[in-house]
Coordinates of C-alpha atoms and ligand atoms in Angstrom, one line a residue:
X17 CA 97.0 113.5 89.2
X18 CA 100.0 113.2 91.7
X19 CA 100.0 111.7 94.9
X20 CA 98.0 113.4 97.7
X21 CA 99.1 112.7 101.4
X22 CA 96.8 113.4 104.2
X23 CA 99.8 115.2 106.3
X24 CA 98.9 114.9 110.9
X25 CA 100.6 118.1 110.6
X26 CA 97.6 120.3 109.4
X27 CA 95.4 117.5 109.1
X28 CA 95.0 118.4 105.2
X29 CA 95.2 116.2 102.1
X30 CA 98.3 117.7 100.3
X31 CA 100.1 117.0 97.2
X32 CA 103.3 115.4 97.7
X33 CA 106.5 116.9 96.8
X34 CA 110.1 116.3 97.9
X35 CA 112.2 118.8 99.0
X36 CA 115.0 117.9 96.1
X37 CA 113.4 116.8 92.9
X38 CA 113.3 112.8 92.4
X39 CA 114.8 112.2 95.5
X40 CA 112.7 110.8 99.0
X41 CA 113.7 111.0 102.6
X42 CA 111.7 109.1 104.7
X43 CA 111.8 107.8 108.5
X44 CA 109.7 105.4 110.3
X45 CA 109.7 105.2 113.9
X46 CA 110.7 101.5 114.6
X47 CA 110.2 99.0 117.7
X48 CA 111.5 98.9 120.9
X49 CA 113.1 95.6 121.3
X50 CA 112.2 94.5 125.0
X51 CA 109.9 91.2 123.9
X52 CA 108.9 90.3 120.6
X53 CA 107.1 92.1 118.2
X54 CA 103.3 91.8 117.3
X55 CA 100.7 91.7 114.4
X56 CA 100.4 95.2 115.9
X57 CA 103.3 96.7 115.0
X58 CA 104.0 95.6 111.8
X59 CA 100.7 96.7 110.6
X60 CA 102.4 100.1 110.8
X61 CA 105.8 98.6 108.9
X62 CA 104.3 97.7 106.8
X63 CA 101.9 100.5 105.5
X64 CA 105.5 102.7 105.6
X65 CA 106.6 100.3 103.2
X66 CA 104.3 100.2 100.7
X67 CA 104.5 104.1 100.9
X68 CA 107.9 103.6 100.4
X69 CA 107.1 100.5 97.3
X70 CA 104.9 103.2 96.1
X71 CA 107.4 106.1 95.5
X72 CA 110.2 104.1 94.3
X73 CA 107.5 102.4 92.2
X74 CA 106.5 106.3 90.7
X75 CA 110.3 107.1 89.9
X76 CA 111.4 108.8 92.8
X77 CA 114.9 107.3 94.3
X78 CA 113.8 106.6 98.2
X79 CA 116.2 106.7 101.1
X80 CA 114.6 105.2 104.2
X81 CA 115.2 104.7 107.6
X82 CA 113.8 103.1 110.1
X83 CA 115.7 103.3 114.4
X84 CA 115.6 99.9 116.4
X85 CA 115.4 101.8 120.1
X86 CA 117.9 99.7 121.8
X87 CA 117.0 101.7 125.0
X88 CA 115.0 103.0 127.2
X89 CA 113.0 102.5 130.4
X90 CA 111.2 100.0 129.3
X91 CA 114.5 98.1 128.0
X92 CA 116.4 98.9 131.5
X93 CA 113.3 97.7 133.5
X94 CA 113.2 94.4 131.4
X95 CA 116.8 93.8 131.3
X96 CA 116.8 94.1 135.5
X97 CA 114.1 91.8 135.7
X98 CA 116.2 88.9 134.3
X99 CA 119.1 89.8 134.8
X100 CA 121.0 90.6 131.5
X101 CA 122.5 93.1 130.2
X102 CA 120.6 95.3 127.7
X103 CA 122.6 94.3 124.8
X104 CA 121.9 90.6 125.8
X105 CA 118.1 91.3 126.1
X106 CA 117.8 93.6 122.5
X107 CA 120.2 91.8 120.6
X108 CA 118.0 88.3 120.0
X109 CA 114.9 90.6 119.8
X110 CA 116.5 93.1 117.0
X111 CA 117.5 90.0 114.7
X112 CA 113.7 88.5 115.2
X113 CA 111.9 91.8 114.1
X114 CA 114.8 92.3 111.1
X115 CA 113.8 88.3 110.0
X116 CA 110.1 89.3 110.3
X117 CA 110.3 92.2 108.4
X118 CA 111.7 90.0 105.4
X119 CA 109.6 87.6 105.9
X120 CA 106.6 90.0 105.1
X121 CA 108.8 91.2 102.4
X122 CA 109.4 94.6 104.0
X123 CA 111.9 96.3 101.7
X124 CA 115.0 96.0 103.6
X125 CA 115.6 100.2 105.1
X126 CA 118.5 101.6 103.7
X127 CA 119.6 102.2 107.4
X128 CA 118.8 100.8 110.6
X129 CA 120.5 102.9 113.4
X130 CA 120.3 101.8 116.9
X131 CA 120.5 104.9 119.9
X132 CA 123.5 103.1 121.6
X133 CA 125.3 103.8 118.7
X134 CA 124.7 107.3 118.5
X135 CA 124.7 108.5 122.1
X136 CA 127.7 111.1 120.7
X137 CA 124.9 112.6 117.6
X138 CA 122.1 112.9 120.8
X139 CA 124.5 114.9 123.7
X140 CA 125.8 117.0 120.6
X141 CA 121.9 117.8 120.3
X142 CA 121.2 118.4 124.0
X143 CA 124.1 120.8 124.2
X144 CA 122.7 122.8 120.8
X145 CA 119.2 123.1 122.9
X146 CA 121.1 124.1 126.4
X147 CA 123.6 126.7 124.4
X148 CA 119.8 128.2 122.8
X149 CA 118.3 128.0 125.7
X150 CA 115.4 125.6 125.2
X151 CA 116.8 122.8 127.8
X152 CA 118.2 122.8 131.7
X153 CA 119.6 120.9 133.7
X154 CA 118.3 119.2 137.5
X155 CA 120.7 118.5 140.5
X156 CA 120.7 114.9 139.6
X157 CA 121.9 115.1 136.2
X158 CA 119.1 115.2 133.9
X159 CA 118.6 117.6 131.1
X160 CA 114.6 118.6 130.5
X161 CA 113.1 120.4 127.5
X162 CA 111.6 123.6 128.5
X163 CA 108.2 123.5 126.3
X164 CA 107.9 127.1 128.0
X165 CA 110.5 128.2 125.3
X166 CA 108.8 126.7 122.1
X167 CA 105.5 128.3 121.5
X168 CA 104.7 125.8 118.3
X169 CA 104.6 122.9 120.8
X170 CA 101.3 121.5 120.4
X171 CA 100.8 122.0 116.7
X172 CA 101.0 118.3 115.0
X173 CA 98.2 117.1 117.8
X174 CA 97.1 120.2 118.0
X175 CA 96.7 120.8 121.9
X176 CA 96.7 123.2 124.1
X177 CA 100.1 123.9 124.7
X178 CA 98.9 125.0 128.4
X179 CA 97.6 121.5 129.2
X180 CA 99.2 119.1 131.5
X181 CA 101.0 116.3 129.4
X182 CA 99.0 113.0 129.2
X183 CA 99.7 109.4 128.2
X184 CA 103.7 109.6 129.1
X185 CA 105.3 106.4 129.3
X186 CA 107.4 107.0 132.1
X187 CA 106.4 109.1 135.2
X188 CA 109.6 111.4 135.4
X189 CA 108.8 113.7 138.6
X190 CA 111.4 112.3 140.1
X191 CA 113.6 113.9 138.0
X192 CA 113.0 117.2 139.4
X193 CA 111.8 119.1 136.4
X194 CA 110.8 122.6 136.7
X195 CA 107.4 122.5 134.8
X196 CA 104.7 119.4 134.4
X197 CA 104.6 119.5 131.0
X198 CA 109.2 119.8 130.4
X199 CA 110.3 115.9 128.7
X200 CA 113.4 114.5 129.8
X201 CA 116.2 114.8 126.8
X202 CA 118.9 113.0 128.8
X203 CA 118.9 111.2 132.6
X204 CA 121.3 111.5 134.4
X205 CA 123.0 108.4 136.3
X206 CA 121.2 106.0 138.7
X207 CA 122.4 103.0 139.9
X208 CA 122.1 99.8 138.3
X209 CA 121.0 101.6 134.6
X210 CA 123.4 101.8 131.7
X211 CA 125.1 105.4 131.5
X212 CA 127.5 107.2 128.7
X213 CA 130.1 109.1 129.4
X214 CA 129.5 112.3 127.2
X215 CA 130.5 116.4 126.9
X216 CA 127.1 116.9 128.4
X217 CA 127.7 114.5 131.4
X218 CA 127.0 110.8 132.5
X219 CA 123.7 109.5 131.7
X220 CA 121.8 108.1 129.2
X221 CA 119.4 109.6 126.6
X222 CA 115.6 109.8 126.3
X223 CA 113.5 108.3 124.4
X224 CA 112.1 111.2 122.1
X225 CA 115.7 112.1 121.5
X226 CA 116.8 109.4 120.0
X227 CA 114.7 109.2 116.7
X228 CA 115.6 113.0 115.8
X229 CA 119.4 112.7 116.8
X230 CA 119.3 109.7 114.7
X231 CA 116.8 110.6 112.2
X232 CA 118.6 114.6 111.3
X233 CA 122.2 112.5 111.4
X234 CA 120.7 110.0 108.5
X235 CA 118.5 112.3 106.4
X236 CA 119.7 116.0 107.4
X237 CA 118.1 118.4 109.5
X238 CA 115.0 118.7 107.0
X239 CA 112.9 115.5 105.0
X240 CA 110.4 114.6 103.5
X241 CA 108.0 112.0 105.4
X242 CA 108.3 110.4 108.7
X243 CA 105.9 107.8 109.3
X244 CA 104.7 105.8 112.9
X245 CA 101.4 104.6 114.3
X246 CA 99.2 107.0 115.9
X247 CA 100.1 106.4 119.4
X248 CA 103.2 108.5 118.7
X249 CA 102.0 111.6 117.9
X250 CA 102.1 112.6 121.2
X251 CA 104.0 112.8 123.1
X252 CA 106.7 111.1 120.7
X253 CA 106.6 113.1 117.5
X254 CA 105.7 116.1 118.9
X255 CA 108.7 116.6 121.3
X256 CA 110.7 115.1 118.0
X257 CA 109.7 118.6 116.4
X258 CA 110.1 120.7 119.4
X259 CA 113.9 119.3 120.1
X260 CA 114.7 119.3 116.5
X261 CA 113.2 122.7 115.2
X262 CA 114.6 124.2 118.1
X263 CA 118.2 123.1 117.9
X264 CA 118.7 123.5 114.2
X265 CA 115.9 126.6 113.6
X266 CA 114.3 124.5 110.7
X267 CA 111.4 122.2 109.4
X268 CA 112.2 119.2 110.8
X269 CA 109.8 116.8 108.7
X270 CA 107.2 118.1 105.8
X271 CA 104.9 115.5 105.9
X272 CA 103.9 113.5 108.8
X273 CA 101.8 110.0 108.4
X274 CA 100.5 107.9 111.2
X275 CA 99.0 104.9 111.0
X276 CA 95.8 103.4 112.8
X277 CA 95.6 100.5 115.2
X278 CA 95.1 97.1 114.7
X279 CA 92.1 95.3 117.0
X280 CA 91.9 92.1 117.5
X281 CA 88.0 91.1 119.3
X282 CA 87.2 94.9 118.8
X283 CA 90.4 95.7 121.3
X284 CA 93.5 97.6 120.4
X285 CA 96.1 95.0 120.0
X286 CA 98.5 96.0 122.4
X287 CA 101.5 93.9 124.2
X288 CA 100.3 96.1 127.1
X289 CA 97.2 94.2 128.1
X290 CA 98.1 91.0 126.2
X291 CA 95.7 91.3 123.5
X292 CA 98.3 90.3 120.8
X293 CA 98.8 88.0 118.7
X294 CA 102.6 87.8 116.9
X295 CA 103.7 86.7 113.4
X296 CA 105.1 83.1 114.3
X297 CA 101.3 82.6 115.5
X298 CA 99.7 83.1 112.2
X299 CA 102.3 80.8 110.4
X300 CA 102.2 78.1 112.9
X301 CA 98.6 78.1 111.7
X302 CA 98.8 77.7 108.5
X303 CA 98.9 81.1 106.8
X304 CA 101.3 82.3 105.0
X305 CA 103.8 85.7 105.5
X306 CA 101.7 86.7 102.3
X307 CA 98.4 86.3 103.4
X308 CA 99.0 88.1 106.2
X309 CA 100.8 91.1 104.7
X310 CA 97.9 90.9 102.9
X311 CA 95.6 91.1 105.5
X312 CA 97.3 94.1 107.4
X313 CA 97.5 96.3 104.0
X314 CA 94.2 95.5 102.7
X315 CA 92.3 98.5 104.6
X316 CA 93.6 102.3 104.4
X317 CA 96.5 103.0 106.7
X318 CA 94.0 105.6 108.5
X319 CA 91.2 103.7 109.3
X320 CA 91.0 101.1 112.1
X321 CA 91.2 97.4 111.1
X322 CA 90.1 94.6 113.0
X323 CA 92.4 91.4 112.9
X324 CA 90.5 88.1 112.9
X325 CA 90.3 84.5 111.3
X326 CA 87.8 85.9 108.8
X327 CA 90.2 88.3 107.6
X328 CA 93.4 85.9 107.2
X329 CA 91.1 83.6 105.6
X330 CA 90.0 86.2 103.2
X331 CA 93.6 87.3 102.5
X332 CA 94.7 83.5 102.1
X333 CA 92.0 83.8 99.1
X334 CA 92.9 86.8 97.9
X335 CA 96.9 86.0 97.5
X336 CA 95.9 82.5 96.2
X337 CA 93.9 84.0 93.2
X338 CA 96.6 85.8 92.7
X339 CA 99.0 82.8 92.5
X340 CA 96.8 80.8 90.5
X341 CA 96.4 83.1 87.8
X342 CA 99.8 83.5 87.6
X343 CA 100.3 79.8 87.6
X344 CA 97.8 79.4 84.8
X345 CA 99.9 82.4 82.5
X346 CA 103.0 80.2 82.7
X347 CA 101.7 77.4 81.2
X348 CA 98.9 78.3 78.9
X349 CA 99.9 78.2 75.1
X350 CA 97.2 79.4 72.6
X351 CA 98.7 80.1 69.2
X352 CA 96.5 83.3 67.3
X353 CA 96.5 86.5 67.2
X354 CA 97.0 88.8 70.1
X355 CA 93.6 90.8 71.1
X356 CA 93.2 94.1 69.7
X357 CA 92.1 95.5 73.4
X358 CA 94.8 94.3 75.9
X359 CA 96.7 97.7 75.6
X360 CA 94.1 99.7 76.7
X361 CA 93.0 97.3 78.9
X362 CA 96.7 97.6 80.7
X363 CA 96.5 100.9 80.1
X364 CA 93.0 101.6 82.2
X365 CA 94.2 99.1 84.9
X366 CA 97.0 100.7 85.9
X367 CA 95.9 103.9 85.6
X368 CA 92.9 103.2 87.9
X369 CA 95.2 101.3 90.3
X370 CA 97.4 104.4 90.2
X371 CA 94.8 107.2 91.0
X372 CA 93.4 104.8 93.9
X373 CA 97.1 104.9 95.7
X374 CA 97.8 108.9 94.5
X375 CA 94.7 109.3 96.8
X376 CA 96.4 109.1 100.2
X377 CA 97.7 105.4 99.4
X378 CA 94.2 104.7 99.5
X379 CA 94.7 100.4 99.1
X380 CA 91.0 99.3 98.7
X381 CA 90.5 100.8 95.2
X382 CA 94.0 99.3 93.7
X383 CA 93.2 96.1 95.1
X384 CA 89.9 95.9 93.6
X385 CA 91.1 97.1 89.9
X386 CA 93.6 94.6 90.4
X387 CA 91.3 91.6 91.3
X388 CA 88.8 92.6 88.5
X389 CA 91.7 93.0 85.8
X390 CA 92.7 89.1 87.5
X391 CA 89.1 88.0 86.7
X392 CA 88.9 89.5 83.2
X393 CA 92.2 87.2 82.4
X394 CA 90.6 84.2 84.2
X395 CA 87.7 84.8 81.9
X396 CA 89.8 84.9 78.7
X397 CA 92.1 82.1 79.5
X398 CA 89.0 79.8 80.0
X399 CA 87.9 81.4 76.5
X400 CA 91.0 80.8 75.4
X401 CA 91.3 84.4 73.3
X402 CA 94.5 85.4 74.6
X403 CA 97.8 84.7 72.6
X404 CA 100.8 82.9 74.0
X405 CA 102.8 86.8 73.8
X406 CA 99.6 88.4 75.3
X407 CA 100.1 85.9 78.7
X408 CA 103.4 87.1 78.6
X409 CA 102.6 90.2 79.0
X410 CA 99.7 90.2 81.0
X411 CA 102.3 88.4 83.4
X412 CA 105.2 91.1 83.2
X413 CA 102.5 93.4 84.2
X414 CA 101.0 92.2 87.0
X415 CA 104.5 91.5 88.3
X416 CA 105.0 94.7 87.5
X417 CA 101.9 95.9 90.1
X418 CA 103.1 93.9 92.5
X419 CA 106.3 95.3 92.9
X420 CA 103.7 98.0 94.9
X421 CA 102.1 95.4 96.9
X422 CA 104.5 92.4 97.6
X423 CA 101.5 89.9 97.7
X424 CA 102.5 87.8 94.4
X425 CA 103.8 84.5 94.9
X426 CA 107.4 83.9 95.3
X427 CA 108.2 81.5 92.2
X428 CA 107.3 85.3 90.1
X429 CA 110.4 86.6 91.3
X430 CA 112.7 84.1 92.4
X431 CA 111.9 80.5 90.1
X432 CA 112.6 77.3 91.4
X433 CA 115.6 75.5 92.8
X434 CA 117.4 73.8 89.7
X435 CA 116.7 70.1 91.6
X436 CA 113.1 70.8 91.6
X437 CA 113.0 72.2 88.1
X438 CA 114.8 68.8 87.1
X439 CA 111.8 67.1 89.2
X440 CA 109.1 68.2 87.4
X441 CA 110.3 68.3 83.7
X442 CA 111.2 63.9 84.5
X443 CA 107.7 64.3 85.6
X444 CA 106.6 65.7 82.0
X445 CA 108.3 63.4 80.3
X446 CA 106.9 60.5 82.7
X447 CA 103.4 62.1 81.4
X448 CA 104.8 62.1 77.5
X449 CA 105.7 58.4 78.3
X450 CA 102.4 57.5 80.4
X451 CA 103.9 56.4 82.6
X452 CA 101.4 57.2 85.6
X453 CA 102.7 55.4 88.0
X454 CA 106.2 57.2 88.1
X455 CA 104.5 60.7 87.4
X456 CA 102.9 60.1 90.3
X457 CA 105.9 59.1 92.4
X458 CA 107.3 62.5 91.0
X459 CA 103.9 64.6 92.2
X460 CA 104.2 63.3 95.7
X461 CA 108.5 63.9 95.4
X462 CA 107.5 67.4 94.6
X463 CA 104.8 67.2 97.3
X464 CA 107.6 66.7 99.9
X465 CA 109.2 70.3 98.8
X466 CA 106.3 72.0 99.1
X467 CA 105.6 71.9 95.3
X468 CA 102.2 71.3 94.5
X469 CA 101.5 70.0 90.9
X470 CA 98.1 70.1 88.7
X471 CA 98.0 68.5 85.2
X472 CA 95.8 71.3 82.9
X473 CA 95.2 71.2 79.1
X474 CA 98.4 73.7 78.9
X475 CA 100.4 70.8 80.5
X476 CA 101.1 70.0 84.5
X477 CA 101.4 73.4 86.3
X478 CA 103.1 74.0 89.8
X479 CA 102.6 76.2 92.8
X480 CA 104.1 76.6 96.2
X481 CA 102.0 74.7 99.5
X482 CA 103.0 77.8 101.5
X483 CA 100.8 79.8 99.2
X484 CA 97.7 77.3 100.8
X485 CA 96.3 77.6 104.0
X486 CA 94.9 76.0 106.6
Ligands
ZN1121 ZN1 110.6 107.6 117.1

């Protein structure tokens, strides 16, 4: 089996192929930076990157981008409000999401393109759709999309391409359009709002028209996947296809993903109506940027997940088992023979793990095989029928799963500072010495780095505090 995606467009489960062999190009529609981000949002980050862990993972060399929309009304309105220029509202907010992307170990894009710096790509655009007749201008300016022109409109929600356009996020009347239903592509100049000076005229760009003037000018005027949460398929995505099919006469995206909201008290969270909660909140309560990637990837991107003590604390659990078996590999020592079953046991863990994330990315499965292959090790540690090599390997591979999931704990990847490795081996020896009283003095010393130490049969074995929680 290879993996399926259940692609918006169609709404069918299909198999997944890139348009060039081995290679991936992917897009994820990124934030808006008026005000911080949420919990919210990054559920959606960070579903597009384990799809994105998940192909580079299978072989395929992924290039993936994700915009920062640096603005748009919402931007303007903010940036009035206080005072500021947009730059000086977007900048500090744009360097907070990129930190707390890599702090819930968010592959880092390959490109991050912000709409002020592409105005030039987005009137080149406008004029392609003006020259083919799919866009006009008003008396003040603007430039509107004629949906009137583009019969497909209305295929990836699949509405009624008659119906009045709903759930805008600006009211543009004002703008003079000729039909309900026609999107702005550029604004023209107002007063008191940022404007361009471009070959289409002064103004400023629209919202929809940044991601695919962006998007085409990263990955071409055809790719592979482009990913956002379900609030954007309309109007958002689907005025992305109209603009960009229409301009370059080809299939703008293949396969089209959108994840589903995050609640919080059985309420969308949504900065909107204030039931949010943001990352800097769930640290300064004692969980950690693992337990809470954790807890935002554990259910399938496509079903509605409910954010809640009860689910951190779960996640805290679950990335601590995970931390503790790994602990316990590092330091066990049992000479013998390896088992005769370990390969096959590797074998029929990953391949179980691999069908359940071929099937739509579908998490639950490859967590569980995971967690049952974790308490088939427990079990043989405590039995104490697994080699010295086999622990070895059994830790090489489920380093090697995580590189899918990002929930392992850090020390896997990155060891220890050298001064804290020198800590705890004078702490070994104090043990070799008996000298309790200045292996203790070294245990709380570790204690105040965040190194948390556990004498076993194996010897003392360490872990990170920020893999606890409170
Ligand atoms: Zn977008």
């Amino acid at each position: 089996m290879s993996l399926q995606l259940r692609n918006t467009l169609g709404g069918r489960l299909e198999p997944f192929e890139p348009l060039e062999p081995g290679r991936v190009r992917m897009y994820s529609c990124g934030p808006t930076v008026y005000a911080a981000a949420h919990v919210g949002n990054f559920r959606s980050f960070v579903f597009a990157d384990l799809l994105r862990r998940y192909l580079g993972w299978s072989g395929y060399d992924v290039r993936w981008v994700m915009n920062i929309t640096d603005v748009d009304d919402r931007i303007i309105a903010q940036a009035r409000e206080r005072g500021v220029s947009i730059g000086e509202l977007t900048a500090p907010h744009a360097a907070a999401f990129v930190e707390d992307l890599a702090r819930l170990r968010v592959t880092p894009p390959d490109a991050m393109p912000r709409p002020t710096q592409h105005i030039e790509a987005m009137a080149s655009l406008i004029a392609t759709l003006i020259e083919r007749g799919h866009a006009y201008r008003t008396d003040d300016g603007s430039i509107f999309f004629r949906i009137a022109s583009w019969p497909a409109y209305g295929r990836l929600a699949r509405l009624d391409p008659t119906q009045l356009r709903v759930g805008e996020r600006v009211v543009d009347d004002d703008y003079g359009k000729d039909d309900i239903r026609d999107f702005a592509l550029w604004k023209g100049p107002r007063e008191g709002e940022p404007s361009w000076s471009t070959a289409i005229g002064e103004g400023r760009p629209g919202w929809h028209i940044e991601c695919s003037a962006m998007s085409m000018a990263e990955l071409g005027s055809s790719f592979d996947i482009h990913t956002g949460g379900i609030d954007l398929i309309f109007p958002h995505h689907e005025d992305e296809i109209a603009q960009s099919e229409a301009a370059t006469g080809q299939t703008f995206v293949r396969t089209w993903l959108h994840c589903a909201h995050l609640a919080m008290g059985g309420e969308k969270m949504a900065k909107r109506t204030g039931n949010i909660e943001r990352p800097a909140d769930v640290y300064a309560r004692g969980y950690s940027p693992r337990a809470l990637r954790y807890a935002l990837l554990a259910a399938h991107y496509r079903a509605g997940l409910e954010f809640s003590e009860a689910s951190l604390q779960a996640a805290a659990a679950a990335v601590e088992r995970l931390s503790t078996v790994l602990a316990a590999l590092d330091t066990y020592r049992q000479d013998g023979s390896d088992a005769d079953d370990l390969v096959e046991l590797l074998a029929s863990t990953r391949s179980a793990f691999t069908a359940g994330l071929d099937d739509d990315l579908n998490i639950a499965p490859a967590l569980a095989v995971l967690f049952d292959f974790i308490r088939e090790v427990n079990r043989r540690i405590d039995a104490r029928v697994l080699s010295t090599a086999d622990a070895g390997i059994v830790t090489s591979f489920v380093g090697d799963l995580d590189r899918v999931l990002g929930i392992g704990p850090d020390s896997v990847a990155d060891g220890l500072a050298p001064e804290l490795e020198a800590l705890l081996e004078a702490r070994a020896a104090a043990r070799t010495a008996r000298n309790w009283a200045e292996s203790d003095r070294l245990r709380d010393e570790l204690a105040r780095h965040g190194i948390v130490v556990e004498d076993t049969r194996d010897g003392q074995r360490w872990r990170r505090l920020e893999e606890l929680h409170g």
